[in-house]
Short mmCIF file of N, CA and C in Angstrom, two decimals:
data_model
loop_
_atom_site.label_atom_id
_atom_site.label_comp_id
_atom_site.label_asym_id
_atom_site.label_seq_id
_atom_site.Cartn_x
_atom_site.Cartn_y
_atom_site.Cartn_z
N MET A 188 5.10 12.93 8.10
CA MET A 188 6.64 13.25 7.52
C MET A 188 7.29 14.21 8.71
N LEU A 189 8.58 14.31 8.80
CA LEU A 189 8.71 15.25 9.83
C LEU A 189 9.63 16.56 9.02
N ALA A 190 10.40 15.79 8.36
CA ALA A 190 11.04 17.29 7.39
C ALA A 190 11.71 16.04 5.70
N SER A 191 12.13 16.66 6.08
CA SER A 191 12.49 16.66 3.84
C SER A 191 14.47 17.13 3.81
N LEU A 192 14.83 16.34 3.70
CA LEU A 192 16.05 16.80 2.57
C LEU A 192 16.08 16.80 0.50
N TYR A 193 16.94 17.25 0.83
CA TYR A 193 16.48 17.86 -1.80
C TYR A 193 18.11 17.85 -1.52
N GLU A 194 19.11 17.21 -2.79
CA GLU A 194 19.89 17.73 -3.48
C GLU A 194 20.00 17.97 -4.91
N GLU A 195 19.85 18.76 -6.10
CA GLU A 195 20.07 18.48 -6.88
C GLU A 195 20.87 18.85 -8.08
N ILE A 196 20.60 17.81 -8.29
CA ILE A 196 22.07 16.21 -9.71
C ILE A 196 20.94 16.80 -10.87
N THR A 197 22.59 16.06 -11.79
CA THR A 197 21.98 15.87 -13.10
C THR A 197 23.13 15.16 -13.14
N THR A 198 21.80 13.97 -14.02
CA THR A 198 21.89 12.82 -14.15
C THR A 198 22.22 12.29 -16.12
N ASN A 199 22.35 11.75 -15.81
CA ASN A 199 24.27 11.02 -17.07
C ASN A 199 22.98 11.67 -19.00
N ASP A 200 22.12 12.07 -18.99
CA ASP A 200 22.14 12.64 -19.78
C ASP A 200 21.18 13.80 -19.77
N GLY A 201 21.81 14.75 -18.95
CA GLY A 201 21.98 16.56 -18.75
C GLY A 201 20.81 16.87 -18.26
N LYS A 202 20.42 16.06 -17.78
CA LYS A 202 18.56 16.32 -17.27
C LYS A 202 18.56 16.72 -15.49
N THR A 203 17.80 17.54 -15.05
CA THR A 203 18.02 17.56 -13.58
C THR A 203 17.11 17.64 -13.26
N ALA A 204 17.96 16.45 -11.57
CA ALA A 204 17.75 15.85 -11.27
C ALA A 204 16.92 15.66 -9.74
N TYR A 205 15.68 15.30 -8.74
CA TYR A 205 15.89 15.93 -6.89
C TYR A 205 16.54 14.30 -6.29
N HIS A 206 17.54 14.59 -6.08
CA HIS A 206 17.26 12.86 -4.62
C HIS A 206 17.01 13.96 -3.75
N ILE A 207 15.75 12.97 -3.38
CA ILE A 207 15.25 13.56 -1.40
C ILE A 207 15.64 13.23 -0.66
N ILE A 208 15.01 12.58 0.02
CA ILE A 208 15.18 12.24 1.91
C ILE A 208 14.28 12.57 3.57
N VAL A 209 13.57 11.71 3.04
CA VAL A 209 11.85 12.28 3.54
C VAL A 209 12.58 11.37 4.87
N LYS A 210 12.39 12.42 6.53
CA LYS A 210 12.42 11.43 7.04
C LYS A 210 10.83 11.34 7.97
N LEU A 211 10.57 10.09 8.07
CA LEU A 211 9.38 10.10 8.86
C LEU A 211 8.87 8.61 10.00
N GLU A 212 8.30 8.52 10.66
CA GLU A 212 7.71 7.99 11.80
C GLU A 212 7.00 7.30 11.72
N PHE A 213 6.88 6.16 12.29
CA PHE A 213 5.22 5.66 11.56
C PHE A 213 5.00 4.64 13.80
N THR A 214 4.15 5.01 14.00
CA THR A 214 3.22 4.19 15.09
C THR A 214 2.37 3.33 15.06
N PHE A 215 3.30 2.45 15.93
CA PHE A 215 2.95 1.39 16.97
C PHE A 215 1.76 1.49 17.45
N ALA A 216 0.02 0.99 17.79
CA ALA A 216 -0.28 1.56 18.48
C ALA A 216 -1.01 -0.31 19.38
N CYS A 217 -1.67 -0.51 20.40
CA CYS A 217 -1.80 -1.80 21.08
C CYS A 217 -3.24 -1.26 20.85
N GLY A 218 -4.56 -1.99 21.02
CA GLY A 218 -5.99 -2.19 20.86
C GLY A 218 -6.24 -1.86 22.34
N ASP A 219 -5.61 -2.75 23.22
CA ASP A 219 -5.55 -3.04 23.86
C ASP A 219 -5.25 -2.71 25.13
N THR A 220 -4.44 -2.40 25.77
CA THR A 220 -3.46 -1.04 26.39
C THR A 220 -3.18 0.55 26.59
N GLY A 221 -3.74 0.61 25.44
CA GLY A 221 -3.49 2.01 24.43
C GLY A 221 -1.04 2.37 24.05
N GLN A 222 -0.90 1.14 24.35
CA GLN A 222 0.37 1.50 25.10
C GLN A 222 0.47 1.93 23.25
N THR A 223 1.96 2.94 22.69
CA THR A 223 2.55 3.10 21.70
C THR A 223 4.47 3.24 21.73
N MET A 224 4.42 2.57 19.59
CA MET A 224 5.88 2.85 20.38
C MET A 224 5.29 3.51 19.34
N THR A 225 7.01 4.30 18.67
CA THR A 225 6.65 5.31 18.16
C THR A 225 8.39 4.82 17.40
N LEU A 226 8.51 4.38 15.39
CA LEU A 226 9.94 4.24 15.28
C LEU A 226 9.87 5.43 14.71
N PRO A 227 11.80 5.41 14.90
CA PRO A 227 12.24 6.64 12.89
C PRO A 227 12.46 5.67 11.54
N TRP A 228 11.89 6.72 10.46
CA TRP A 228 11.95 5.63 9.29
C TRP A 228 12.80 6.70 8.62
N ARG A 229 12.80 6.56 7.47
CA ARG A 229 13.29 7.70 6.35
C ARG A 229 13.16 6.89 4.45
N GLY A 230 12.45 7.90 4.27
CA GLY A 230 12.46 6.56 2.86
C GLY A 230 12.59 8.27 1.78
N GLU A 231 12.85 7.33 0.30
CA GLU A 231 14.68 7.48 -0.99
C GLU A 231 13.85 7.90 -1.65
N SER A 232 14.05 8.95 -2.82
CA SER A 232 13.84 8.49 -4.43
C SER A 232 15.01 9.93 -5.00
N ILE A 233 14.89 9.61 -5.77
CA ILE A 233 15.49 10.86 -7.23
C ILE A 233 14.53 10.52 -8.07
N ASP A 234 14.55 11.55 -8.54
CA ASP A 234 12.98 12.58 -9.27
C ASP A 234 13.47 13.07 -10.55
N THR A 235 12.71 13.48 -11.92
CA THR A 235 12.84 14.74 -12.23
C THR A 235 11.19 15.75 -12.89
N ASN A 236 10.47 14.54 -11.69
CA ASN A 236 9.03 15.96 -11.48
C ASN A 236 8.86 15.88 -10.27
N ASP A 237 7.49 17.03 -11.28
CA ASP A 237 7.07 17.38 -9.07
C ASP A 237 6.96 16.92 -8.22
N LYS A 238 6.66 14.76 -7.89
CA LYS A 238 6.16 13.98 -7.98
C LYS A 238 6.78 13.13 -6.54
N ARG A 239 8.17 14.01 -6.36
CA ARG A 239 10.18 12.95 -6.37
C ARG A 239 9.38 13.07 -4.57
N ILE A 240 8.18 14.24 -4.10
CA ILE A 240 8.60 13.81 -2.47
C ILE A 240 7.54 12.83 -2.26
N SER A 241 6.26 13.90 -3.18
CA SER A 241 5.13 11.88 -2.91
C SER A 241 5.68 10.13 -3.02
N LYS A 242 6.47 10.64 -3.83
CA LYS A 242 7.97 9.28 -4.10
C LYS A 242 8.09 8.57 -3.08
N ALA A 243 9.63 9.35 -2.94
CA ALA A 243 10.37 9.56 -1.61
C ALA A 243 9.52 9.10 -0.07
N ALA A 244 8.32 9.48 -0.29
CA ALA A 244 7.23 9.35 1.28
C ALA A 244 6.81 8.08 1.25
N THR A 245 6.08 8.06 -0.64
CA THR A 245 5.32 6.31 -0.68
C THR A 245 6.84 5.41 -0.21
N THR A 246 7.13 5.39 -1.25
CA THR A 246 8.62 4.07 -0.77
C THR A 246 9.50 3.98 1.05
N GLY A 247 9.58 5.50 1.06
CA GLY A 247 9.68 4.46 2.80
C GLY A 247 8.96 3.99 3.77
N GLU A 248 7.62 4.56 3.24
CA GLU A 248 6.40 3.36 3.86
C GLU A 248 6.46 1.99 3.15
N LYS A 249 6.71 2.15 2.36
CA LYS A 249 6.82 0.93 1.60
C LYS A 249 7.15 -0.14 2.43
N TYR A 250 8.68 0.88 2.43
CA TYR A 250 9.25 -0.68 3.52
C TYR A 250 9.69 -0.34 4.25
N PHE A 251 9.16 0.48 4.77
CA PHE A 251 8.03 0.07 6.72
C PHE A 251 7.77 -1.22 6.93
N LEU A 252 6.78 -0.99 5.62
CA LEU A 252 5.57 -1.77 5.64
C LEU A 252 6.47 -2.87 5.96
N LEU A 253 7.05 -3.72 4.52
CA LEU A 253 7.39 -4.52 4.18
C LEU A 253 8.01 -5.56 5.31
N LYS A 254 9.00 -4.64 5.78
CA LYS A 254 10.16 -5.25 7.13
C LYS A 254 10.05 -5.51 8.74
N SER A 255 9.08 -4.35 8.31
CA SER A 255 8.59 -4.22 9.86
C SER A 255 7.30 -5.94 10.27
N PHE A 256 6.99 -5.87 9.06
CA PHE A 256 5.98 -7.09 9.08
C PHE A 256 7.04 -8.23 8.70
N ILE A 257 7.47 -8.41 7.44
CA ILE A 257 7.98 -9.53 6.97
C ILE A 257 7.75 -9.26 6.02
N LEU A 258 6.89 -8.38 5.39
CA LEU A 258 5.89 -9.05 4.78
C LEU A 258 6.98 -9.56 2.61
N SER A 259 6.83 -9.90 1.93
CA SER A 259 6.79 -10.39 1.20
C SER A 259 6.57 -9.52 -0.79
N THR A 260 6.54 -9.00 -1.32
CA THR A 260 6.13 -8.36 -2.63
C THR A 260 5.32 -9.33 -3.30
N GLY A 261 6.19 -11.18 -3.29
CA GLY A 261 5.35 -11.90 -4.87
C GLY A 261 7.02 -11.14 -6.07
N ASP A 262 7.12 -10.26 -6.01
CA ASP A 262 8.87 -10.52 -6.73
C ASP A 262 9.70 -11.15 -6.95
N VAL A 263 10.45 -12.01 -7.68
CA VAL A 263 10.91 -12.68 -7.80
C VAL A 263 12.39 -11.98 -7.67
N GLN A 264 12.88 -10.84 -8.06
CA GLN A 264 13.88 -11.13 -7.87
C GLN A 264 13.96 -10.17 -6.15
N ASP A 265 12.68 -9.10 -5.70
CA ASP A 265 13.82 -9.27 -3.84
C ASP A 265 13.32 -10.41 -3.25
N ASP A 266 14.27 -11.38 -3.23
CA ASP A 266 13.40 -12.70 -3.11
C ASP A 266 14.98 -12.81 -2.52
N ALA A 267 15.83 -12.44 -2.17
CA ALA A 267 17.47 -13.25 -1.53
C ALA A 267 17.71 -14.56 -1.67
N ASP A 268 17.00 -15.82 -1.68
CA ASP A 268 17.36 -16.44 -2.11
C ASP A 268 17.30 -17.11 -3.23
N ASN A 269 16.24 -16.15 -4.12
CA ASN A 269 16.39 -17.09 -5.18
C ASN A 269 18.14 -16.51 -6.14
N THR A 270 18.90 -16.05 -6.18
CA THR A 270 20.33 -16.42 -6.28
C THR A 270 21.56 -15.46 -5.79
N SER A 271 22.35 -16.00 -6.22
CA SER A 271 23.60 -16.40 -4.90
C SER A 271 24.33 -15.36 -6.86
N PRO A 272 25.15 -14.62 -5.85
CA PRO A 272 26.78 -14.62 -7.08
C PRO A 272 27.16 -15.87 -7.44
N GLU A 273 26.98 -15.22 -8.80
CA GLU A 273 28.14 -16.99 -9.72
C GLU A 273 29.61 -16.31 -9.30
N ILE A 274 30.52 -17.01 -9.88
CA ILE A 274 31.93 -16.71 -9.55
C ILE A 274 32.26 -17.44 -10.61
N VAL A 275 33.04 -16.31 -11.85
CA VAL A 275 33.74 -16.19 -12.30
C VAL A 275 35.00 -17.35 -13.13
N GLN A 276 35.71 -16.75 -11.20
CA GLN A 276 37.15 -16.98 -12.00
C GLN A 276 37.52 -15.96 -10.43
N ARG A 277 37.72 -17.19 -9.35
CA ARG A 277 39.51 -17.26 -8.68
C ARG A 277 40.34 -16.74 -8.75
N ASN A 278 40.65 -15.46 -8.20
CA ASN A 278 41.92 -15.20 -8.44
C ASN A 278 43.07 -16.26 -7.68
N ASN A 279 42.84 -16.49 -7.10
CA ASN A 279 44.08 -17.63 -6.43
C ASN A 279 44.25 -19.81 -6.27
N ASN A 280 43.30 -18.77 -7.52
CA ASN A 280 43.61 -20.72 -8.01
C ASN A 280 43.52 -21.42 -6.83
N GLY A 281 42.33 -21.06 -6.55
CA GLY A 281 41.10 -22.06 -5.63
C GLY A 281 41.67 -22.70 -3.90
N HIS A 282 43.14 -21.49 -3.90
CA HIS A 282 43.81 -22.44 -1.82
C HIS A 282 43.43 -20.83 -1.63
N ARG A 283 43.12 -21.23 -0.62
CA ARG A 283 43.36 -19.80 0.62
C ARG A 283 44.50 -19.39 0.39
N PRO A 284 43.74 -17.19 0.76
CA PRO A 284 44.76 -16.21 0.84
C PRO A 284 45.86 -16.04 2.09
N LYS A 285 47.00 -16.69 1.70
CA LYS A 285 47.82 -16.67 3.54
C LYS A 285 47.77 -15.49 4.26
N PRO A 286 47.87 -16.33 5.12
CA PRO A 286 47.71 -14.71 6.18
C PRO A 286 48.55 -14.40 6.43
N PRO A 287 48.29 -12.46 6.68
CA PRO A 287 49.92 -11.70 6.54
C PRO A 287 50.50 -12.09 7.09
N SER A 288 51.71 -11.51 7.00
CA SER A 288 53.22 -12.12 7.98
C SER A 288 53.22 -11.09 8.12
N ASN A 289 53.71 -10.84 9.43
CA ASN A 289 54.57 -8.81 9.90
C ASN A 289 54.61 -8.45 9.14
N ASN A 290 55.34 -8.27 8.43
CA ASN A 290 56.11 -7.59 7.85
C ASN A 290 55.23 -6.81 6.86
N ASN A 291 53.82 -7.41 6.61
CA ASN A 291 52.58 -6.38 6.19
C ASN A 291 52.09 -5.66 7.02
N VAL A 292 51.67 -6.22 8.19
CA VAL A 292 50.73 -5.12 9.33
C VAL A 292 51.36 -3.60 9.51
N VAL A 293 50.42 -2.85 9.63
CA VAL A 293 50.15 -2.24 9.77
C VAL A 293 49.50 -1.90 11.68
N VAL A 294 49.41 -1.34 11.77
CA VAL A 294 48.91 -0.22 12.79
C VAL A 294 49.17 1.48 13.11
#
């Protein structure tokens, strides 16, 4: 962990919480050549107790690994193909919106 930033916030129920952002670096190393590549990353959390920094660091590490190695958590809610937005009502009666006229263009 390189650094951490925090902001004190008040929750909806009036409690004090802390929004934490930690700056992280992860290094990939090739065992054959010894070549390394260091990548910056960050972790973030909002918490009301003393575990806020470790929670932000753990979240950062988790998502770095998930995104770097394209891992699945197995959770249905993490699957982007699981849900799609449901259109309740179209405001334009199913028609495509008209392109703006020259009178409405702001330059």
